[in-house]
Coordinates of C-alpha atoms and ligand atoms in Angstrom, one line a residue:
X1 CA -32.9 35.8 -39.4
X2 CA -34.6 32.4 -39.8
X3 CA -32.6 29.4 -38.3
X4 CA -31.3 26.8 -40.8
X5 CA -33.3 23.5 -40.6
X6 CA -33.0 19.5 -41.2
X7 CA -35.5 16.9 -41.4
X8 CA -34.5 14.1 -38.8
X9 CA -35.8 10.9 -38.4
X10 CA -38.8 12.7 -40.5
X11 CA -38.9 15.5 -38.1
X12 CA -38.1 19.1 -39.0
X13 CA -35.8 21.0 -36.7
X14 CA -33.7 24.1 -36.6
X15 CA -29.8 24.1 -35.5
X16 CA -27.2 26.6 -35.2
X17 CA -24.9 27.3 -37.9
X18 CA -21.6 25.8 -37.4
X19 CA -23.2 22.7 -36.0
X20 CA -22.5 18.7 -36.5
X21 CA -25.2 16.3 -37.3
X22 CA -24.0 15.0 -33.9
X23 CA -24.7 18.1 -32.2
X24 CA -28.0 18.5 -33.4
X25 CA -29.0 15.1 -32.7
X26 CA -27.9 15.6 -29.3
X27 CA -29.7 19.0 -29.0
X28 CA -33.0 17.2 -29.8
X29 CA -32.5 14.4 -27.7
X30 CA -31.3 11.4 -31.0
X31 CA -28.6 9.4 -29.7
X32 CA -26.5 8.8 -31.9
X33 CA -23.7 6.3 -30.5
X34 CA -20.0 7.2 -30.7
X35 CA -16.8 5.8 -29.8
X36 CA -14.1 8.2 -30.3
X37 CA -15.9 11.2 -30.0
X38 CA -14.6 13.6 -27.5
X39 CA -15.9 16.6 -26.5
X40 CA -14.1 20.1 -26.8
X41 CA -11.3 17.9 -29.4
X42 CA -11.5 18.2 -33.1
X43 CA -13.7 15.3 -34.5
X44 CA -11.9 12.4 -36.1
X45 CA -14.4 10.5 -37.4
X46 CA -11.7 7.7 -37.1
X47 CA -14.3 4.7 -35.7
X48 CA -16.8 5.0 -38.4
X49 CA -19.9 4.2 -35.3
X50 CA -21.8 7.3 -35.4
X51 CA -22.4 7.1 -39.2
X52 CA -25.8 8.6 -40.6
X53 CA -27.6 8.1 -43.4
X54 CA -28.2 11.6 -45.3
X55 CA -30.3 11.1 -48.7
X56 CA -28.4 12.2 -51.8
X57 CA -24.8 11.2 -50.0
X58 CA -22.8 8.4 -51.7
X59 CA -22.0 6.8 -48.5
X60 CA -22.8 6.9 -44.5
X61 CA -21.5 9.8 -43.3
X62 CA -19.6 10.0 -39.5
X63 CA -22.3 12.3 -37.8
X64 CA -19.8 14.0 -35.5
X65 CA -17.7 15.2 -38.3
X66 CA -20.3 16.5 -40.5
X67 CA -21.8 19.9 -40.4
X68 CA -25.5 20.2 -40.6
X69 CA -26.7 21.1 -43.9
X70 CA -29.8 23.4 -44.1
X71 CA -32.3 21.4 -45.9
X72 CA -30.8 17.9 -45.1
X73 CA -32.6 14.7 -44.6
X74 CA -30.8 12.7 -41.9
X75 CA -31.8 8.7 -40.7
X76 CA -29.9 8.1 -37.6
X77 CA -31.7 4.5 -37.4
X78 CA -32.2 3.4 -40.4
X79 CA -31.2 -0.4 -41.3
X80 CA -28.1 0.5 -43.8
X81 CA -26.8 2.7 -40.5
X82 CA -27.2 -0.6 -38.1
X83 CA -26.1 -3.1 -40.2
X84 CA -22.8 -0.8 -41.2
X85 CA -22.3 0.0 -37.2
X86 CA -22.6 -3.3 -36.5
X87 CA -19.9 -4.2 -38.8
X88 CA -17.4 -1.5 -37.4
X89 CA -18.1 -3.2 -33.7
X90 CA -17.4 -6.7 -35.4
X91 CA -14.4 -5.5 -36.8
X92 CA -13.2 -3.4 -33.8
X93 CA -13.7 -6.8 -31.6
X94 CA -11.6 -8.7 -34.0
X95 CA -8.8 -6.3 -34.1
X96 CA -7.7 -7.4 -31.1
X97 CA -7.6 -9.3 -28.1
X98 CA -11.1 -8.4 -26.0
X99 CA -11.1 -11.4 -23.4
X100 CA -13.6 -8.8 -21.0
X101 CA -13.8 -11.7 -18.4
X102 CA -10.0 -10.6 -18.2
X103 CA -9.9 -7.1 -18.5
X104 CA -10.2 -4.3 -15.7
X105 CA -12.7 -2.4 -17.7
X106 CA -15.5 -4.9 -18.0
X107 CA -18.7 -3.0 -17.2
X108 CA -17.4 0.0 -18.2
X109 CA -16.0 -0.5 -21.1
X110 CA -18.0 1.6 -24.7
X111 CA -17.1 -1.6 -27.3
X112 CA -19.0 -4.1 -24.9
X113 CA -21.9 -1.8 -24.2
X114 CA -22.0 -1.1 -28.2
X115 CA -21.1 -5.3 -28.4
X116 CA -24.3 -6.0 -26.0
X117 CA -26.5 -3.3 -27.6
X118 CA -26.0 -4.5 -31.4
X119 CA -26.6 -8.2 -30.2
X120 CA -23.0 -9.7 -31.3
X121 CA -22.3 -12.8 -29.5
X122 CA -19.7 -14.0 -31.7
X123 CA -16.2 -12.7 -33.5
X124 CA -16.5 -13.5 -37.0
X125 CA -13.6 -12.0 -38.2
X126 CA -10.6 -14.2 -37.6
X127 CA -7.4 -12.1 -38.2
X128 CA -3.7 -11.7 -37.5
X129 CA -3.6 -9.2 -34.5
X130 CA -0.7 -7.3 -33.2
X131 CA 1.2 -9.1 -29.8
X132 CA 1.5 -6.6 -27.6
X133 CA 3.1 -7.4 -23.8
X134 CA 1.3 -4.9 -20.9
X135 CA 3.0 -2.5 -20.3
X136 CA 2.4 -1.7 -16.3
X137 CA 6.3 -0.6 -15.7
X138 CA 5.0 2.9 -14.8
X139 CA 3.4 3.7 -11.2
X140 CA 0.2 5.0 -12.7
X141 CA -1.0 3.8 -15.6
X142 CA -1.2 0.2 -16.9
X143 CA -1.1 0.2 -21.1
X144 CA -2.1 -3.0 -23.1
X145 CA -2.6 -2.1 -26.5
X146 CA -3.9 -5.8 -27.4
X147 CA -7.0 -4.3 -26.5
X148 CA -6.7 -0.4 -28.0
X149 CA -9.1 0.3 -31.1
X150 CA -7.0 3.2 -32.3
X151 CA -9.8 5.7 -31.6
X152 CA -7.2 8.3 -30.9
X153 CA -9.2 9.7 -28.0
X154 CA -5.9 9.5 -25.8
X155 CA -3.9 11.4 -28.3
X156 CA -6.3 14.2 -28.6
X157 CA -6.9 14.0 -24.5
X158 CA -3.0 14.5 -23.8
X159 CA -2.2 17.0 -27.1
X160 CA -5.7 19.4 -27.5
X161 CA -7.6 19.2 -23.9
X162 CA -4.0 19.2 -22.0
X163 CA -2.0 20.4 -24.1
X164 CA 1.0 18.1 -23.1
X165 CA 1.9 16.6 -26.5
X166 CA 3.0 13.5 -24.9
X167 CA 1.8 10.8 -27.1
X168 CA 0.7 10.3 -30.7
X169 CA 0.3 7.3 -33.8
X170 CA 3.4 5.9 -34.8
X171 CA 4.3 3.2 -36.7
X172 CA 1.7 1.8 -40.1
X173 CA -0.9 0.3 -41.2
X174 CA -2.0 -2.8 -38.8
X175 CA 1.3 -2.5 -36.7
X176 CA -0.2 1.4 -35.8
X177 CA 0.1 1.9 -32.1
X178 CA -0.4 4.8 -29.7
X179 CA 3.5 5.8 -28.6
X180 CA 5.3 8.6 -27.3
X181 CA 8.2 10.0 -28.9
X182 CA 10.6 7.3 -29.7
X183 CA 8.3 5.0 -28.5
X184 CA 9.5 4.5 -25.1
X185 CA 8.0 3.8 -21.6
X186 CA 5.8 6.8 -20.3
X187 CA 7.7 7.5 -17.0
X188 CA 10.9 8.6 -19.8
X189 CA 8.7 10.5 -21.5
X190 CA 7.3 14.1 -21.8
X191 CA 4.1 12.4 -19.7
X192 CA 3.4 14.1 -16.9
X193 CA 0.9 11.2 -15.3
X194 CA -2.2 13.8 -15.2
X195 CA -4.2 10.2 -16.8
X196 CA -6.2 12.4 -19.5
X197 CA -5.7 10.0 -21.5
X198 CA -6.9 7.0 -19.1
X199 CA -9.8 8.7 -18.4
X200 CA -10.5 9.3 -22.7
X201 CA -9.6 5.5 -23.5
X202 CA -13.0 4.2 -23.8
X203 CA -12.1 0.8 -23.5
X204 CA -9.3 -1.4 -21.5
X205 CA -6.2 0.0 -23.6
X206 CA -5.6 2.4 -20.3
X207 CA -6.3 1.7 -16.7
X208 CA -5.5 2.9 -13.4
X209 CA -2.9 0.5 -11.8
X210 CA -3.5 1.4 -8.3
X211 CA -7.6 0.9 -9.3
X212 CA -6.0 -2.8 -10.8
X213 CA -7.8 -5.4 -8.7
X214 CA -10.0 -3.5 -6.0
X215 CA -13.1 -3.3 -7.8
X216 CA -15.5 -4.0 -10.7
X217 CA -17.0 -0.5 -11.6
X218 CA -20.8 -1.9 -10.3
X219 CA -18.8 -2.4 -7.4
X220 CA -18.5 1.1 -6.7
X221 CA -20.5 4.5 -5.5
X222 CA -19.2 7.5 -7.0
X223 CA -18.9 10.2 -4.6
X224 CA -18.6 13.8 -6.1
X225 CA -16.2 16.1 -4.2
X226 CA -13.7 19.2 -4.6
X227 CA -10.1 18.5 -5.1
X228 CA -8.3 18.8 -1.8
X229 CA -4.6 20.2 -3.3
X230 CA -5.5 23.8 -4.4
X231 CA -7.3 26.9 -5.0
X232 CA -8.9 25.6 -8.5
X233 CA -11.1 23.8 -7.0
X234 CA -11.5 20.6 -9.1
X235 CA -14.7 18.7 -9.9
X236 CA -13.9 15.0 -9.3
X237 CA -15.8 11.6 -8.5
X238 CA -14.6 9.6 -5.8
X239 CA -15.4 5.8 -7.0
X240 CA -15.6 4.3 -3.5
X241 CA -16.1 0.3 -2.6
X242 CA -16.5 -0.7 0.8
X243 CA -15.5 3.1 2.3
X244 CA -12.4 3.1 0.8
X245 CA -11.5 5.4 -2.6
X246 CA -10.2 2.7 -5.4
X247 CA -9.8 5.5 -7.9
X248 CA -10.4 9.3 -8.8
X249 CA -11.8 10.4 -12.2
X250 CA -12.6 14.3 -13.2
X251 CA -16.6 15.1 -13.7
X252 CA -16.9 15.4 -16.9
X253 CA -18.7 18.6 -18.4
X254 CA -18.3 20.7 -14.8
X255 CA -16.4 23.5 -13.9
X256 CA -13.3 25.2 -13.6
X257 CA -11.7 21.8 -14.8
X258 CA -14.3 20.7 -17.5
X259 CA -13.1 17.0 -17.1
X260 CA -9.9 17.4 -16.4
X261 CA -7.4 16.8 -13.1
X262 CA -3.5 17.0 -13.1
X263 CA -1.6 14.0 -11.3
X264 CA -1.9 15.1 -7.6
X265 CA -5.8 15.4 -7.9
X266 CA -6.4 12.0 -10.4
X267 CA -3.7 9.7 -8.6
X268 CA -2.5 11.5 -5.2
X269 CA -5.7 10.0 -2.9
X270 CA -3.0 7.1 -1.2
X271 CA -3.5 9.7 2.0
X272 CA -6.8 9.1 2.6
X273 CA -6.3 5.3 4.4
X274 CA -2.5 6.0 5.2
X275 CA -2.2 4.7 8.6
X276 CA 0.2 7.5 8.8
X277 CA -2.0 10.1 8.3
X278 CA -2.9 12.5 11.4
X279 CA -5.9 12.0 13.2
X280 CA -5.6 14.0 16.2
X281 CA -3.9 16.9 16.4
X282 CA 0.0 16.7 16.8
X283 CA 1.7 18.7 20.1
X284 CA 5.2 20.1 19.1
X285 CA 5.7 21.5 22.6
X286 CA 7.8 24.4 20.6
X287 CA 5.5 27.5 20.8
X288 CA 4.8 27.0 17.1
X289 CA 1.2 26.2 15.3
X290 CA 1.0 24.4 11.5
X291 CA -2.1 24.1 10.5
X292 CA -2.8 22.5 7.1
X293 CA -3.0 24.2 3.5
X294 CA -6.1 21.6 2.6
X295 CA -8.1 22.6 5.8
X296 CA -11.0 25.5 4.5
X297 CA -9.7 29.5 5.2
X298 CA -11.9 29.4 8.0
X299 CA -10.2 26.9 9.9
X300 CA -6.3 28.9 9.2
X301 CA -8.1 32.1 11.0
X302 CA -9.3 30.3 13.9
X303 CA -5.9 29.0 14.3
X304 CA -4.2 32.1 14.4
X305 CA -6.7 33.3 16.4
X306 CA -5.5 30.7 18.8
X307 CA -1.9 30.5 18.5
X308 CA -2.0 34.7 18.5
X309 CA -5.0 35.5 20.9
X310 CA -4.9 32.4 23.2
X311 CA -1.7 30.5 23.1
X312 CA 0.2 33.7 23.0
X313 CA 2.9 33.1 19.9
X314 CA 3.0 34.4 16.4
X315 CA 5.0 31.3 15.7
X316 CA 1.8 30.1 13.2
X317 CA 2.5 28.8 9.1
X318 CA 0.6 26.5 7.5
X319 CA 1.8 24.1 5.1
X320 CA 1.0 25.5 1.9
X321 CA 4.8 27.1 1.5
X322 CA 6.4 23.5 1.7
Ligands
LIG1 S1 -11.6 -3.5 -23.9 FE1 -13.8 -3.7 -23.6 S2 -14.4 -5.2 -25.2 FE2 -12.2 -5.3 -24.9 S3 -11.9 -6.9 -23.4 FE3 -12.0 -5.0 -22.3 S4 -14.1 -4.8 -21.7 FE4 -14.0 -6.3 -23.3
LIG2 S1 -0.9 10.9 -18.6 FE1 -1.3 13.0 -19.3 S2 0.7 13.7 -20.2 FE2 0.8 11.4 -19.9 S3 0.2 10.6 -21.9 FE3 -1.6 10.6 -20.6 S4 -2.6 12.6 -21.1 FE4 -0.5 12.7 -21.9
LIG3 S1 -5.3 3.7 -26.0 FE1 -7.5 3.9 -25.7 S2 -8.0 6.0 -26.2 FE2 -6.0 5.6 -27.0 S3 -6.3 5.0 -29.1 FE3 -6.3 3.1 -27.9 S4 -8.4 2.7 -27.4 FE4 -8.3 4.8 -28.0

């Protein structure tokens, strides 16, 4: 059977049923900018950036949230679309308090890039915005919702991709903020600290308090590697300044973990420049071998082989079972 088509940008192309306009666009290589679009979540459509023009709709339409229409005509750069995109960044700048000089996610950060891309140099909305105090009380994660945009990414990063249902919009109307139940600190919550959500926030609402300080993100390499805690094998980038590891985020996209790490992967890296950490093998003296559980399967035979066949003692564990 015939695939559906769409003209876009004045170019005919097929898509696959079930589609978004986003998906298509991406599938031919349109960008299409977005904001709290996240990948493998419902679409919310909540920051009104990726809006389309499709002829014959009353209004823009969010791209991500719309399915593709055999037969549509879509403008993904037309002037209405930049002029109303470029009023959404305005008005997501002036809703709250985006010093970037200040903040730890300057460089990286998806409002400045969109800021910088759509030329606005000035906030010309002056408005009341909520006071919030950082909140850095937790060991992990530092939360300053002066600067969230209420893209929800978080919430659908905690509740659909890790299923922990940790956090979600409380309160109304322009005193909405991103809580968890009863709106209290994370570490007397249901969080667990896997940072899903830090590494969805697209801007400096969430940051890695141990990253706090140690580096501007063009600072950094990033290093891809495989978790070191267990069998899964994790996907995740090592963001390294000077040879030492700042911060850990997940790769997004690659397998088995498609983006995602629990808390030992993400924030358990202190290890790597402890000066307690073990760099030449430590003599017992008791007739016993532990070798360790991070060390490849290669490396726990040849050390029975060893202990067994050389040292003569079948006193050998490793330290997986602790
Ligand atoms: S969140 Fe982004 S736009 Fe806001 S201050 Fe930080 S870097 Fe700037
Ligand atoms: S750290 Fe994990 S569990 Fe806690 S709020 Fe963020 S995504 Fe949810
Ligand atoms: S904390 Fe970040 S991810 Fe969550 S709603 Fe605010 S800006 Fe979006």
């Amino acid at each position: 059977m015939a695939k559906p088509t769409l003209t876009l940008n004045g170019k005919l192309v097929e898509f696959e049923p079930g589609q978004t306009i986003l998906q298509v666009a991406q599938a031919q290589g349109v960008e299409i900018p977005t904001l709290c679009y996240l990948k493998e979540a419902t679409p919310t459509g909540a920051c009104r950036i990726c809006l389309v023009e499709v002829k014959g709709a009353r209004t823009l339409v969010a791209s991500c949230a719309m399915p593709a229409g055999n037969g549509m005509e879509i403008q993904t750069d037309s002037q209405a679309v930049h002029t109303s995109r470029r009023l959404n960044i305005e008005l997501l700048l002036a809703s709250g308090s985006h010093n970037c000089l200040t903040c730890e996610k300057n460089g990286d950060c998806k409002l400045q890039a969109l800021a910088y891309r759509y030329g606005i140099t000035d906030i010309r909305f002056k408005g009341q915005t909520q006071q919030y105090p950082k909140d850095d009380s937790n060991p992990l994660i530092v939360r300053d919702f002066s600067r969230c945009i209420l893209c929800g990414r978080c919430v659908q990063a905690c509740n659909d991709l890790q299923v922990n249902r940790a956090i979600g919009y409380g309160y109304r109307g322009a005193a909405s903020k991103i809580v968890t139940t009863g709106d209290r600190p994370y570490q007397e919550s249901d969080c667990v600290f896997c940072g899903q959500c830090v590494q969805a926030c697209p801007v400096g609402a969430l940051t890695e308090k141990k990253a706090v300080g140690l580096a501007r993100s063009w600072e950094t390499k990033k290093v891809r590697t495989t978790c070191p805690y267990c069998g899964v094998g994790c996907q995740m980038w090592l963001h390294v300044k000077d040879g030492r590891v700042v911060k850990v985020t997940a790769v997004e996209g690659a397998q088995p973990n498609r983006g995602m790490l629990c808390v030992k992967g993400r924030f358990g890296y202190d290890f790597i420049h402890s000066p307690e950490r073990l760099t030449t093998p430590l003599i017992k003296g008791e007739d016993a071998g532990v070798s360790c559980a991070r060390s490849i399967n290669e490396d726990s035979y040849n050390m029975q082989k060893l202990f067994r066949g050389v040292i003569g003692t079948n006193n050998i564990d490793h330290c997986a079972r602790t």
